[in-house]
mmCIF file with all atom_site columns, C-alpha atoms in Angstrom:
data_model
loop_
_atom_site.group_PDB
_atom_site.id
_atom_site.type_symbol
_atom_site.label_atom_id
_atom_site.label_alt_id
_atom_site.label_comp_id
_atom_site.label_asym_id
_atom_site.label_entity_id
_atom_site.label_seq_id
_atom_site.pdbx_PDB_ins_code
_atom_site.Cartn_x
_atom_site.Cartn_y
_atom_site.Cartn_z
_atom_site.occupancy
_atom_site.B_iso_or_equiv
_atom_site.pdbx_formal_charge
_atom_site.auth_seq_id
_atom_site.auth_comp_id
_atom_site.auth_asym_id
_atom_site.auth_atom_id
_atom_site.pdbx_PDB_model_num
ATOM 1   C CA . UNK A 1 1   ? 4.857   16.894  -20.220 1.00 49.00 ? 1   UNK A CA 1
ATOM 2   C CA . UNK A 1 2   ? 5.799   15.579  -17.059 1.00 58.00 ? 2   UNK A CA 1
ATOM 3   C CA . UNK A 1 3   ? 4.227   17.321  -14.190 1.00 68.00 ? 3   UNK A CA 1
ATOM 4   C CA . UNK A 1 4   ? 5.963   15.927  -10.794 1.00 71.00 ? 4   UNK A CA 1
ATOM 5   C CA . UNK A 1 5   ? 9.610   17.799  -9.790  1.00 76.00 ? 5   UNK A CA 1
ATOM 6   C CA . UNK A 1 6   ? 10.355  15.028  -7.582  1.00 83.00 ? 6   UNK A CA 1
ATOM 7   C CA . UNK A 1 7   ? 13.636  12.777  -7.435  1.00 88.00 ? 7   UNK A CA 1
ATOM 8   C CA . UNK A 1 8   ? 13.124  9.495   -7.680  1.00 89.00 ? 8   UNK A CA 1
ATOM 9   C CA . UNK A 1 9   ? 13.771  8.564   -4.059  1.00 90.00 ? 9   UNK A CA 1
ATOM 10  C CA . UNK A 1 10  ? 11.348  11.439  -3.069  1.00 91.00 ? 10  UNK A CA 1
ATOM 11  C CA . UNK A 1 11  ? 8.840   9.483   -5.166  1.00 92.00 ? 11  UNK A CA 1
ATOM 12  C CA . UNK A 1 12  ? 9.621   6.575   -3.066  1.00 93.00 ? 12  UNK A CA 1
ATOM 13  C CA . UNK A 1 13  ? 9.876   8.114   0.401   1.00 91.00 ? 13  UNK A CA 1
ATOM 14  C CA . UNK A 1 14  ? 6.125   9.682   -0.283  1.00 90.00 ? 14  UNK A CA 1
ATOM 15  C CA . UNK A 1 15  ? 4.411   6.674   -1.010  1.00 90.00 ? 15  UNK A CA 1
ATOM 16  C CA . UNK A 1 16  ? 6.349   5.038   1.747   1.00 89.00 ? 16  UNK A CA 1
ATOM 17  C CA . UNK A 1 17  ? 5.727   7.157   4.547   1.00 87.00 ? 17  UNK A CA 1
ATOM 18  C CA . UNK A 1 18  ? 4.302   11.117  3.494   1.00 87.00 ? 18  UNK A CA 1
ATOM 19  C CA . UNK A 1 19  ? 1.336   9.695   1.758   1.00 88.00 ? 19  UNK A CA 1
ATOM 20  C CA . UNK A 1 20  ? 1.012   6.276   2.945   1.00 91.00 ? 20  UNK A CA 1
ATOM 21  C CA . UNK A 1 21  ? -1.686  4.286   1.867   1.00 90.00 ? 21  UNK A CA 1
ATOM 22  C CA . UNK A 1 22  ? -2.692  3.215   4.788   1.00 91.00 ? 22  UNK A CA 1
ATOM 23  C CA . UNK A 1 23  ? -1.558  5.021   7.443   1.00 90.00 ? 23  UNK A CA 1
ATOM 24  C CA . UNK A 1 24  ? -1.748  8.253   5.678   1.00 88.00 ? 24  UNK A CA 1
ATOM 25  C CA . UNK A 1 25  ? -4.607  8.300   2.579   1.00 88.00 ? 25  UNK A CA 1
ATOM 26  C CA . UNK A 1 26  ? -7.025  6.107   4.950   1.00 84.00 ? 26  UNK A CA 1
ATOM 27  C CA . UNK A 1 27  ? -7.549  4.242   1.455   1.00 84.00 ? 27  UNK A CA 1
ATOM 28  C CA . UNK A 1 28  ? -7.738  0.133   0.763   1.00 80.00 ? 28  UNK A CA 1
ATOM 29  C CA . UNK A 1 29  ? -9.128  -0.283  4.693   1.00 82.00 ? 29  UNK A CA 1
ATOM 30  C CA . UNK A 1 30  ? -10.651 -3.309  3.985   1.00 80.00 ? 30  UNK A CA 1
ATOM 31  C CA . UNK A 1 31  ? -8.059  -5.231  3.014   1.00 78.00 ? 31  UNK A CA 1
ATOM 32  C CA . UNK A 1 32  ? -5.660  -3.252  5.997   1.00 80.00 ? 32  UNK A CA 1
ATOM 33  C CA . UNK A 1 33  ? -8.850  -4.499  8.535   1.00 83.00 ? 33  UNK A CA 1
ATOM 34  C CA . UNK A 1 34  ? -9.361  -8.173  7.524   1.00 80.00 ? 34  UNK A CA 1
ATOM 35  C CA . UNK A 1 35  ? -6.233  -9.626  6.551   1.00 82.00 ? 35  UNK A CA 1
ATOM 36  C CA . UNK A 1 36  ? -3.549  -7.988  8.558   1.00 84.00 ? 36  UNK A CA 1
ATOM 37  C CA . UNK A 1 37  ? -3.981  -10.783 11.263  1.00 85.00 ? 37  UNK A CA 1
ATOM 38  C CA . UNK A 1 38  ? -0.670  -12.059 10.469  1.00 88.00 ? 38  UNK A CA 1
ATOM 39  C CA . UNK A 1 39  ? 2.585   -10.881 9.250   1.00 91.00 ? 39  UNK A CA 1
ATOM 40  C CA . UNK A 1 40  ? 2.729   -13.234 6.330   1.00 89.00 ? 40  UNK A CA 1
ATOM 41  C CA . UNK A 1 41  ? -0.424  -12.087 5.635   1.00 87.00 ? 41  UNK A CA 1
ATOM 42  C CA . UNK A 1 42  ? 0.672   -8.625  5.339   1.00 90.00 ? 42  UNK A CA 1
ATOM 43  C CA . UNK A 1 43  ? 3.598   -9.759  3.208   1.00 91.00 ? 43  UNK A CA 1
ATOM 44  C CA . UNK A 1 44  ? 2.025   -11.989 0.723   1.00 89.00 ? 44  UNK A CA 1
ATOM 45  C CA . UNK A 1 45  ? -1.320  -9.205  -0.085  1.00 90.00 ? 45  UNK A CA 1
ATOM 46  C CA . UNK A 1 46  ? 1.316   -6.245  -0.014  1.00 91.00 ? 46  UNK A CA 1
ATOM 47  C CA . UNK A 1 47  ? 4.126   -8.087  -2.301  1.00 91.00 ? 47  UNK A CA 1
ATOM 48  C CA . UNK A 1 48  ? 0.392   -8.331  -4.516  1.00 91.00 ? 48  UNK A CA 1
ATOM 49  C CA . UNK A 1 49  ? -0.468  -5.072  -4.542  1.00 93.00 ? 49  UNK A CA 1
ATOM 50  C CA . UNK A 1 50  ? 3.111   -3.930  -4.841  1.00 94.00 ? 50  UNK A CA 1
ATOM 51  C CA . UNK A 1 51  ? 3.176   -5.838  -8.346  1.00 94.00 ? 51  UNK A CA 1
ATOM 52  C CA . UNK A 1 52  ? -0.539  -4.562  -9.283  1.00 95.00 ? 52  UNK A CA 1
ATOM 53  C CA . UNK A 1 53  ? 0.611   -0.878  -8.734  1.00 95.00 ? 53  UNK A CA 1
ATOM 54  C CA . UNK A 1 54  ? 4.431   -0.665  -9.911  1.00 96.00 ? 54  UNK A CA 1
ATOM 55  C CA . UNK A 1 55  ? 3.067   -2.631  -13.460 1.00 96.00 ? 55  UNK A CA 1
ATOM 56  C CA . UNK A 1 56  ? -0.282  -0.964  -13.414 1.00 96.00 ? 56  UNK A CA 1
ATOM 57  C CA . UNK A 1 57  ? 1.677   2.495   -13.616 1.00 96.00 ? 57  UNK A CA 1
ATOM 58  C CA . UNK A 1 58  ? 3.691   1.764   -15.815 1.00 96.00 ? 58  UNK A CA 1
ATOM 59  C CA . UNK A 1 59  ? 1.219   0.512   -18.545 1.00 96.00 ? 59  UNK A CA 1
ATOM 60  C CA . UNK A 1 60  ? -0.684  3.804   -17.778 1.00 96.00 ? 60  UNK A CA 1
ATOM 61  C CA . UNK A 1 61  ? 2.570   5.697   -18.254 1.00 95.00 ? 61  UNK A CA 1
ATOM 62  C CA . UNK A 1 62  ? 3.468   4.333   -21.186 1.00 95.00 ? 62  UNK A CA 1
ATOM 63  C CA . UNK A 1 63  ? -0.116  4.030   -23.298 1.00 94.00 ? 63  UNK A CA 1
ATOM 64  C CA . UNK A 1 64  ? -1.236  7.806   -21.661 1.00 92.00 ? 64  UNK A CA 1
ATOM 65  C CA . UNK A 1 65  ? -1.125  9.764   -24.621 1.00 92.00 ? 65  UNK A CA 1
ATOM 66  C CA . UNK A 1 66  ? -3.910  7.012   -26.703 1.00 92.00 ? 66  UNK A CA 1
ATOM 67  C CA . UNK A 1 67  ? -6.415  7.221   -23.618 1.00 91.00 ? 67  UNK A CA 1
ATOM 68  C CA . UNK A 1 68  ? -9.548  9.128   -24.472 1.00 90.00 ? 68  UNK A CA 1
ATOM 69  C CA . UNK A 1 69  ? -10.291 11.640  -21.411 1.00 88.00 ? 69  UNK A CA 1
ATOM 70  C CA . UNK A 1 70  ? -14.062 9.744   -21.914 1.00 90.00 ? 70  UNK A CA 1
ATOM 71  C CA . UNK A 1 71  ? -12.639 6.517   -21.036 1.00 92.00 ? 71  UNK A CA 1
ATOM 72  C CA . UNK A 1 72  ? -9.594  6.948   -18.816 1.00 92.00 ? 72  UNK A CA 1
ATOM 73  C CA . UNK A 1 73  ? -11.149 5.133   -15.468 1.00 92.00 ? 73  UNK A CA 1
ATOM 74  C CA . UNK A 1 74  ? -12.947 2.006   -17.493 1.00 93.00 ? 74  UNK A CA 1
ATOM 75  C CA . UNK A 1 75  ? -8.804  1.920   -18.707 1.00 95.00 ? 75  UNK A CA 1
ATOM 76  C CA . UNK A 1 76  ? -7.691  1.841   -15.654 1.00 95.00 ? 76  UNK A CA 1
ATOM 77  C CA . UNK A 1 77  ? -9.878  -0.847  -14.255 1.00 94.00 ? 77  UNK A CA 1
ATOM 78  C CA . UNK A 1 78  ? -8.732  -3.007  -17.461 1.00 95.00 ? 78  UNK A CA 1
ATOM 79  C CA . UNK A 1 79  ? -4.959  -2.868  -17.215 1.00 95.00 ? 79  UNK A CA 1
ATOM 80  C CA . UNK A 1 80  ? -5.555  -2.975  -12.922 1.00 95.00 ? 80  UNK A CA 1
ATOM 81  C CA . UNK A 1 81  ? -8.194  -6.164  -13.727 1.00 94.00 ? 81  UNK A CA 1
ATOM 82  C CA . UNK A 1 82  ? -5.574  -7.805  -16.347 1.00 95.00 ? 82  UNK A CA 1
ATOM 83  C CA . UNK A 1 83  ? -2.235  -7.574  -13.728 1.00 95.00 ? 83  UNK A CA 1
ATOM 84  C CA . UNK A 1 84  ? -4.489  -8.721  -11.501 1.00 94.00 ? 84  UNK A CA 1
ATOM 85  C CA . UNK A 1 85  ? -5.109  -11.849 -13.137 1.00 93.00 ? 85  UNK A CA 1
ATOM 86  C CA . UNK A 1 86  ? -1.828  -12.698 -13.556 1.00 93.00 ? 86  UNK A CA 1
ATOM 87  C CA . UNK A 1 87  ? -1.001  -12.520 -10.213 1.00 92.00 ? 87  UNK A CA 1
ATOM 88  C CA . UNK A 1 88  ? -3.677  -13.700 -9.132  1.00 90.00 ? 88  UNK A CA 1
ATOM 89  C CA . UNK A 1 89  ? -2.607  -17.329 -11.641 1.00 91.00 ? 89  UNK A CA 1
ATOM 90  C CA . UNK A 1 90  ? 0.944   -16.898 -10.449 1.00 90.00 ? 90  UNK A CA 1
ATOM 91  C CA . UNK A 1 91  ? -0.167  -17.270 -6.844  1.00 88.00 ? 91  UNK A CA 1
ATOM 92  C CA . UNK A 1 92  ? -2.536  -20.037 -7.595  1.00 87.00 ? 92  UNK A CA 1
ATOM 93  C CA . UNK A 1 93  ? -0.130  -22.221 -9.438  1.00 90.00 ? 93  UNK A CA 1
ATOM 94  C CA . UNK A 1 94  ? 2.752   -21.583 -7.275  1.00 88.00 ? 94  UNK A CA 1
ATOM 95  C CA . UNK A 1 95  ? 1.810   -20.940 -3.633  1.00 85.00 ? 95  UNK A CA 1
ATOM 96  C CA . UNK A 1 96  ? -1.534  -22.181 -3.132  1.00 86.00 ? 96  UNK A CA 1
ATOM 97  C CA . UNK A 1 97  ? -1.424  -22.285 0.542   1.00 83.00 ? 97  UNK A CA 1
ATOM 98  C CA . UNK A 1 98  ? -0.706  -18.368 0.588   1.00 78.00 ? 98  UNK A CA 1
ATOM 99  C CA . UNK A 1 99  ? -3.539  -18.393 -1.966  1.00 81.00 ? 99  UNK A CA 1
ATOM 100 C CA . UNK A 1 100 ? -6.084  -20.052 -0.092  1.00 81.00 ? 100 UNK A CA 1
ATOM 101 C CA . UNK A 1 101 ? -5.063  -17.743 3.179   1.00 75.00 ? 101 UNK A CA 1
ATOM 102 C CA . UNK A 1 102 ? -5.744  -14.445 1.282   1.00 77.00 ? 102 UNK A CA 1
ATOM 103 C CA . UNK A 1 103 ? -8.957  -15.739 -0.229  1.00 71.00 ? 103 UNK A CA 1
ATOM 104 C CA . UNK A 1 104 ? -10.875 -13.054 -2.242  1.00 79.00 ? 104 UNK A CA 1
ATOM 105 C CA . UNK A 1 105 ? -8.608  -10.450 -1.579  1.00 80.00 ? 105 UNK A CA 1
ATOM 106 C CA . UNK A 1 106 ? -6.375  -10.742 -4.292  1.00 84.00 ? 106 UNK A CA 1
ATOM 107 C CA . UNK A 1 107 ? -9.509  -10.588 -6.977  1.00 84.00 ? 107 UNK A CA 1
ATOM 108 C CA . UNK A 1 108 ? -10.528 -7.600  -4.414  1.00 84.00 ? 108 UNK A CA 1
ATOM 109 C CA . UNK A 1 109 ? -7.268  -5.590  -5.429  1.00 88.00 ? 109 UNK A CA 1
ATOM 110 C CA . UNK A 1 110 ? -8.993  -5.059  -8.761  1.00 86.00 ? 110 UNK A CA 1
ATOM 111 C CA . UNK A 1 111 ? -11.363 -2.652  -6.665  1.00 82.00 ? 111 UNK A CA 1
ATOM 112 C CA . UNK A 1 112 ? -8.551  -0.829  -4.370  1.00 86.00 ? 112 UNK A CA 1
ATOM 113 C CA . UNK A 1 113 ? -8.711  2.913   -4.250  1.00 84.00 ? 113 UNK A CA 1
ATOM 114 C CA . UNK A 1 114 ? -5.127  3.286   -3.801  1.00 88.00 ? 114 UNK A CA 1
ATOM 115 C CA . UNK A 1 115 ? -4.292  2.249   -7.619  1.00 92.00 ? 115 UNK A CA 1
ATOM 116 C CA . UNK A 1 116 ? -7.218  3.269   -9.002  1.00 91.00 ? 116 UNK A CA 1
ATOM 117 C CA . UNK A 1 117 ? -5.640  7.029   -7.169  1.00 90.00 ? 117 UNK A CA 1
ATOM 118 C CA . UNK A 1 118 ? -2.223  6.993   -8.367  1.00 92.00 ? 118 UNK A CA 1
ATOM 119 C CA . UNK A 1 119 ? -3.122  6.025   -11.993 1.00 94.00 ? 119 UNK A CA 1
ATOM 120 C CA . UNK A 1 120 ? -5.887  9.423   -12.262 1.00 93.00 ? 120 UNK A CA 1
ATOM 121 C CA . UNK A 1 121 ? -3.379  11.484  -10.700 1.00 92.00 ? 121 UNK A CA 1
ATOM 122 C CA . UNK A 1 122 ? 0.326   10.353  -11.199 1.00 93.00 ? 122 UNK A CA 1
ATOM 123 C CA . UNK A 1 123 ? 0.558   7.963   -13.647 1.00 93.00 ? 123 UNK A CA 1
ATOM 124 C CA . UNK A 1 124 ? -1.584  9.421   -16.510 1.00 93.00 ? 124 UNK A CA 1
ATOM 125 C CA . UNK A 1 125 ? 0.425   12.576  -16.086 1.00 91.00 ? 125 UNK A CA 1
ATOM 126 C CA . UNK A 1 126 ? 4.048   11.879  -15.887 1.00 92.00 ? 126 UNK A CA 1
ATOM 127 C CA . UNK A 1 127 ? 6.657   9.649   -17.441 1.00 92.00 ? 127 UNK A CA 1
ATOM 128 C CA . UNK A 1 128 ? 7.609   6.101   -16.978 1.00 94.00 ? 128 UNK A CA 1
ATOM 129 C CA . UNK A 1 129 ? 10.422  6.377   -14.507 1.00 93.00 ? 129 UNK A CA 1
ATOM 130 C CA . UNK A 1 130 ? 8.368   8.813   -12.644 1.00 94.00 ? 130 UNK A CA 1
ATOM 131 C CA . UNK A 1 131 ? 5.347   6.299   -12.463 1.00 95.00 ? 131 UNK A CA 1
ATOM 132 C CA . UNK A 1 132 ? 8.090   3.255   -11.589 1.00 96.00 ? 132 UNK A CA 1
ATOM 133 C CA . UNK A 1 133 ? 8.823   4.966   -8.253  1.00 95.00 ? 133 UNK A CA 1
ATOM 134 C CA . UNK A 1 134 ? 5.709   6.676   -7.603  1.00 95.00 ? 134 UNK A CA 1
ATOM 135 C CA . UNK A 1 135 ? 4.055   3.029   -7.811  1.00 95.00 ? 135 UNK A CA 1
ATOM 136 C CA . UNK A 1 136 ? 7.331   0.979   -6.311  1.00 95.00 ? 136 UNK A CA 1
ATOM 137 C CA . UNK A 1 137 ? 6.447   3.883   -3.025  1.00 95.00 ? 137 UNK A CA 1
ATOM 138 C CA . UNK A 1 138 ? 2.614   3.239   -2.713  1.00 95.00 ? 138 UNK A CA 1
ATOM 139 C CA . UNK A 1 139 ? 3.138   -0.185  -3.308  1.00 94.00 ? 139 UNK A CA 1
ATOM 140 C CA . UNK A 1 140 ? 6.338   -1.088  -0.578  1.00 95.00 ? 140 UNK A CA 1
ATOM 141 C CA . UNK A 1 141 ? 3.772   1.637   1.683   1.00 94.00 ? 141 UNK A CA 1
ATOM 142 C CA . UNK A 1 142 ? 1.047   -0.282  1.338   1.00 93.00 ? 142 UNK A CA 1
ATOM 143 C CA . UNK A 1 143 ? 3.250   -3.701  2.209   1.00 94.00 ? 143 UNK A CA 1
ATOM 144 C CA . UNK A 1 144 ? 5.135   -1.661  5.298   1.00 94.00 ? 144 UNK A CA 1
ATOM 145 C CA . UNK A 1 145 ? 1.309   -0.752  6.628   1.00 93.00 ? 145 UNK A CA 1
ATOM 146 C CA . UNK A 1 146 ? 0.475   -4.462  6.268   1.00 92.00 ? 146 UNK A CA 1
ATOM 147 C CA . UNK A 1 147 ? 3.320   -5.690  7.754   1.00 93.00 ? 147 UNK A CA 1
ATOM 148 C CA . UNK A 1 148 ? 2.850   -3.415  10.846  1.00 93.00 ? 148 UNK A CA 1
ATOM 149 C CA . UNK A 1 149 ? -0.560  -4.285  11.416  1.00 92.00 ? 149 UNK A CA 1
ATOM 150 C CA . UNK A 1 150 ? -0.221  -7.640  11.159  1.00 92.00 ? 150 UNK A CA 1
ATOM 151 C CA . UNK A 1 151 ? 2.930   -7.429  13.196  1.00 93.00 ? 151 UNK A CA 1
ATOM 152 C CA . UNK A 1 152 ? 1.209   -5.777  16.108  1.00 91.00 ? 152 UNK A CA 1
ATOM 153 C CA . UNK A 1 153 ? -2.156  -7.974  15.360  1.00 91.00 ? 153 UNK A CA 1
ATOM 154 C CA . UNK A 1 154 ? 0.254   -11.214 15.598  1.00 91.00 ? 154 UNK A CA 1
ATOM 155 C CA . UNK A 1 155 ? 2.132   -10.518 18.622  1.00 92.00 ? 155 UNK A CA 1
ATOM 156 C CA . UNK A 1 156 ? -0.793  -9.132  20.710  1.00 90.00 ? 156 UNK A CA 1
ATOM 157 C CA . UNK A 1 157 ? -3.521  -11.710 19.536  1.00 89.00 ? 157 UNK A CA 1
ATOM 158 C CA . UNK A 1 158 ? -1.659  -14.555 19.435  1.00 88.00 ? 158 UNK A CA 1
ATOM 159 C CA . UNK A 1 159 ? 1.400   -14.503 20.519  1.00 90.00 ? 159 UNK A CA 1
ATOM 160 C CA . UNK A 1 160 ? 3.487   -15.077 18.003  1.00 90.00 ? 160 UNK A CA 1
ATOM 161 C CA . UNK A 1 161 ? 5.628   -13.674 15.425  1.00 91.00 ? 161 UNK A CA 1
ATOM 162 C CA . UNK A 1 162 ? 5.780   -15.053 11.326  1.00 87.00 ? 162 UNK A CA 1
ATOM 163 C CA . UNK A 1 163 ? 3.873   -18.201 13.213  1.00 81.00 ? 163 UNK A CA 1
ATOM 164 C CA . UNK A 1 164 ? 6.820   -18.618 15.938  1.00 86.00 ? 164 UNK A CA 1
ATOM 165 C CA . UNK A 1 165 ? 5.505   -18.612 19.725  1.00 89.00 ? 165 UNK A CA 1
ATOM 166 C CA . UNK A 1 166 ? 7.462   -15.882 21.176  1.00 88.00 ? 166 UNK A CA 1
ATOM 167 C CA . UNK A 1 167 ? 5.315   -14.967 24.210  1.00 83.00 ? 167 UNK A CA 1
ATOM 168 C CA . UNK A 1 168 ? 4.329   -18.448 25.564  1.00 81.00 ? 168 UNK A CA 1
ATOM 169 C CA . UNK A 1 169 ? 0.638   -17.655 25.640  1.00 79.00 ? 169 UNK A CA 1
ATOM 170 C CA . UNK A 1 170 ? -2.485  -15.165 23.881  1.00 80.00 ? 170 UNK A CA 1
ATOM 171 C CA . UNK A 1 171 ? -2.460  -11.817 25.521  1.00 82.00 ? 171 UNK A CA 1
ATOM 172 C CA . UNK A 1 172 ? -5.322  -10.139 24.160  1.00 82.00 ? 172 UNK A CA 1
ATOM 173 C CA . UNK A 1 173 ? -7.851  -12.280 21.506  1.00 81.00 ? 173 UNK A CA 1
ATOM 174 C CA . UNK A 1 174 ? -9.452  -9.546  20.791  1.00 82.00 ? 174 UNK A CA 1
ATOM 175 C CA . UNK A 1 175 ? -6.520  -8.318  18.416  1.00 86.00 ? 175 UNK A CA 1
ATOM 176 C CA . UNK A 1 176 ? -7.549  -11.239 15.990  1.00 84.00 ? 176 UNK A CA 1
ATOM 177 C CA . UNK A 1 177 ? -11.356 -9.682  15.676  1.00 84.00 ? 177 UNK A CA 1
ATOM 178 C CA . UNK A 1 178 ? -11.485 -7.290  12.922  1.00 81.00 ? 178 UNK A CA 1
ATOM 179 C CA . UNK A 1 179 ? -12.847 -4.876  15.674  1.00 83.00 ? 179 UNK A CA 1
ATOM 180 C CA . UNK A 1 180 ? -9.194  -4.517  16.767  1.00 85.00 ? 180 UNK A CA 1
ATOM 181 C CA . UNK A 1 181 ? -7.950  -4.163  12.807  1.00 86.00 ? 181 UNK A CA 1
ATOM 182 C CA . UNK A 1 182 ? -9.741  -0.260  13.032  1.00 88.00 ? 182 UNK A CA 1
ATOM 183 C CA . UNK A 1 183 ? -8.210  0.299   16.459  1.00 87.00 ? 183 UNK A CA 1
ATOM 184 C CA . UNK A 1 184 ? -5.151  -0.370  15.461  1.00 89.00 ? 184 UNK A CA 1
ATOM 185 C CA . UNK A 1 185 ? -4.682  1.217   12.520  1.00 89.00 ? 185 UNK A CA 1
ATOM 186 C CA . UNK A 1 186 ? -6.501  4.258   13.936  1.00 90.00 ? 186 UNK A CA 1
ATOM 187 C CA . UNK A 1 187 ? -3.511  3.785   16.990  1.00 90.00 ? 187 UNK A CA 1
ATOM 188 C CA . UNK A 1 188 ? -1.071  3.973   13.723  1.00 90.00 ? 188 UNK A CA 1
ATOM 189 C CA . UNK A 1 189 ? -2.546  7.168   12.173  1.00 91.00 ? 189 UNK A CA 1
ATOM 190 C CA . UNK A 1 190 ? -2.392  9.098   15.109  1.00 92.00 ? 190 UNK A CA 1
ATOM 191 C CA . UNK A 1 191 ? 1.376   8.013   15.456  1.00 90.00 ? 191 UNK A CA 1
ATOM 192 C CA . UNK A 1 192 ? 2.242   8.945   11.799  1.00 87.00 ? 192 UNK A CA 1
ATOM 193 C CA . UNK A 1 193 ? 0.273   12.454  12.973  1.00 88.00 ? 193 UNK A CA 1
ATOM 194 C CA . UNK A 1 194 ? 1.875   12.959  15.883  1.00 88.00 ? 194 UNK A CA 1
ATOM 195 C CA . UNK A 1 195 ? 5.644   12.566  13.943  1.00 86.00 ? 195 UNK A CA 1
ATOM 196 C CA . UNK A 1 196 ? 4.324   15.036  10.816  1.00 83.00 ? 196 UNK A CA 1
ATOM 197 C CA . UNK A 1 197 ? 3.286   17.626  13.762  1.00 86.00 ? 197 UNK A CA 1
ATOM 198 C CA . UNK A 1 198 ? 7.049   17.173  15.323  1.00 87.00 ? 198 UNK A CA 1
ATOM 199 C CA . UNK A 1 199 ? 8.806   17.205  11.861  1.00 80.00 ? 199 UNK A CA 1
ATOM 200 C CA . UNK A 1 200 ? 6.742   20.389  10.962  1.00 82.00 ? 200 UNK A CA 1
ATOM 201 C CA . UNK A 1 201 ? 7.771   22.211  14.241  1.00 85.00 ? 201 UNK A CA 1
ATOM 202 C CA . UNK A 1 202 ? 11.306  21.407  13.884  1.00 84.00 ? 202 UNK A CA 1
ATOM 203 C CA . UNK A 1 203 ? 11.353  22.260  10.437  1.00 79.00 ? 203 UNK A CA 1
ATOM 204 C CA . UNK A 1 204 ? 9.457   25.645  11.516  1.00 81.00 ? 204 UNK A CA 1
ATOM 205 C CA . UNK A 1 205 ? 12.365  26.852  13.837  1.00 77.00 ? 205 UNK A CA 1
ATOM 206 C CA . UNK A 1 206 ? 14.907  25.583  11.565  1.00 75.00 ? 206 UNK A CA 1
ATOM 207 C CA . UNK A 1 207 ? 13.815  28.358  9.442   1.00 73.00 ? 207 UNK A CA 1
ATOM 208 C CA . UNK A 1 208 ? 13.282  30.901  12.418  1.00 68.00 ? 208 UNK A CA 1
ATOM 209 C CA . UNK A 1 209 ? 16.802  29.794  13.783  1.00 59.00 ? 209 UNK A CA 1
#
């Protein structure tokens, strides 16, 4: 039986922004702290993930009920390892220079926490239209945390924005380091904090009121 009461847009709006990957769960850092030099970057490793989760969950979903409770993770890593590969083909036949600028980290996504997290306690529970949004969520919050960084990473390190000079010159190198990938994201966190603590309040004398 299903076990989530959520609409599917609440589905969508968690993974996006309650219990974002990134900015939220602390999960797939490595990934958020080496790549996210570049907003394209961001794009092409989150539109990867985003496929890897939303098909990953729904394989889960859909095969739940023949998993032995013995073998459930070595499952998971299977059906994450097998979209994987195609993806990882797709992107190599298709866009090799995005390819070659992601490296490893597409094979990597095999080993994300973040999927690996949602298939043990979302996917293996509920439905498939429940697991569609829950993964389309924590996939699109996983590319929006991507996107940021390497928005902020771009502009600040180098100057420019989706590879167009919009500053003239490099303010601050030390945003392309992966040194600056923790300080940022740690800059994000506390942000995403901050706006829970002021949603919270105002929700708190809503009630009062």
């Amino acid at each position: 039986m299903p076990v989530t009461t959520k609409t599917n847009k609440q589905l969508f709006v968690n993974g996006l922004l309650n219990e974002n990957p990134i900015f939220r769960l602390a999960l797939s850092m490595c990934p958020a702290v080496g790549i996210s030099t570049t907003v394209m970057n961001g794009i092409l490793l989150g539109i990867a993930v985003l496929f890897v989760q939303v098909f990953s969950s729904c394989t889960i979903s859909l095969i739940k009920n023949h998993i032995h409770p013995r073998i459930r993770i070595p499952t998971y890593t299977l059906t994450i390892a097998t979209w994987v590969t195609v993806i990882d083909l797709v992107l190599a036949a298709y866009m090799p220079v995005a390819y070659k600028a992601m490296g490893i980290f597409v094979r990597l996504i095999v080993a994300f926490a973040i999927i690996t997290m949602r298939l043990e306690v979302f996917a293996c529970k509920n439905d498939f239209a429940p697991s569609f949004w829950d993964g389309m969520g924590m996939g699109f919050g996983f590319m929006f945390g991507m996107v940021v960084l390497g928005a902020i990473r771009e502009i600040l390190g180098m100057g420019t924005l989706l590879g167009y000079d919009i500053l003239g010159f490099r303010p601050l190198l030390f945003f392309v380091l992966p040194a600056a990938g923790f300080f940022t994201v740690g800059f994000m966190m506390a942000i995403f904090n901050y706006a829970e603590t002021l949603y919270s309040r105002r929700r708190k004398e809503e009630k009062v009121v």
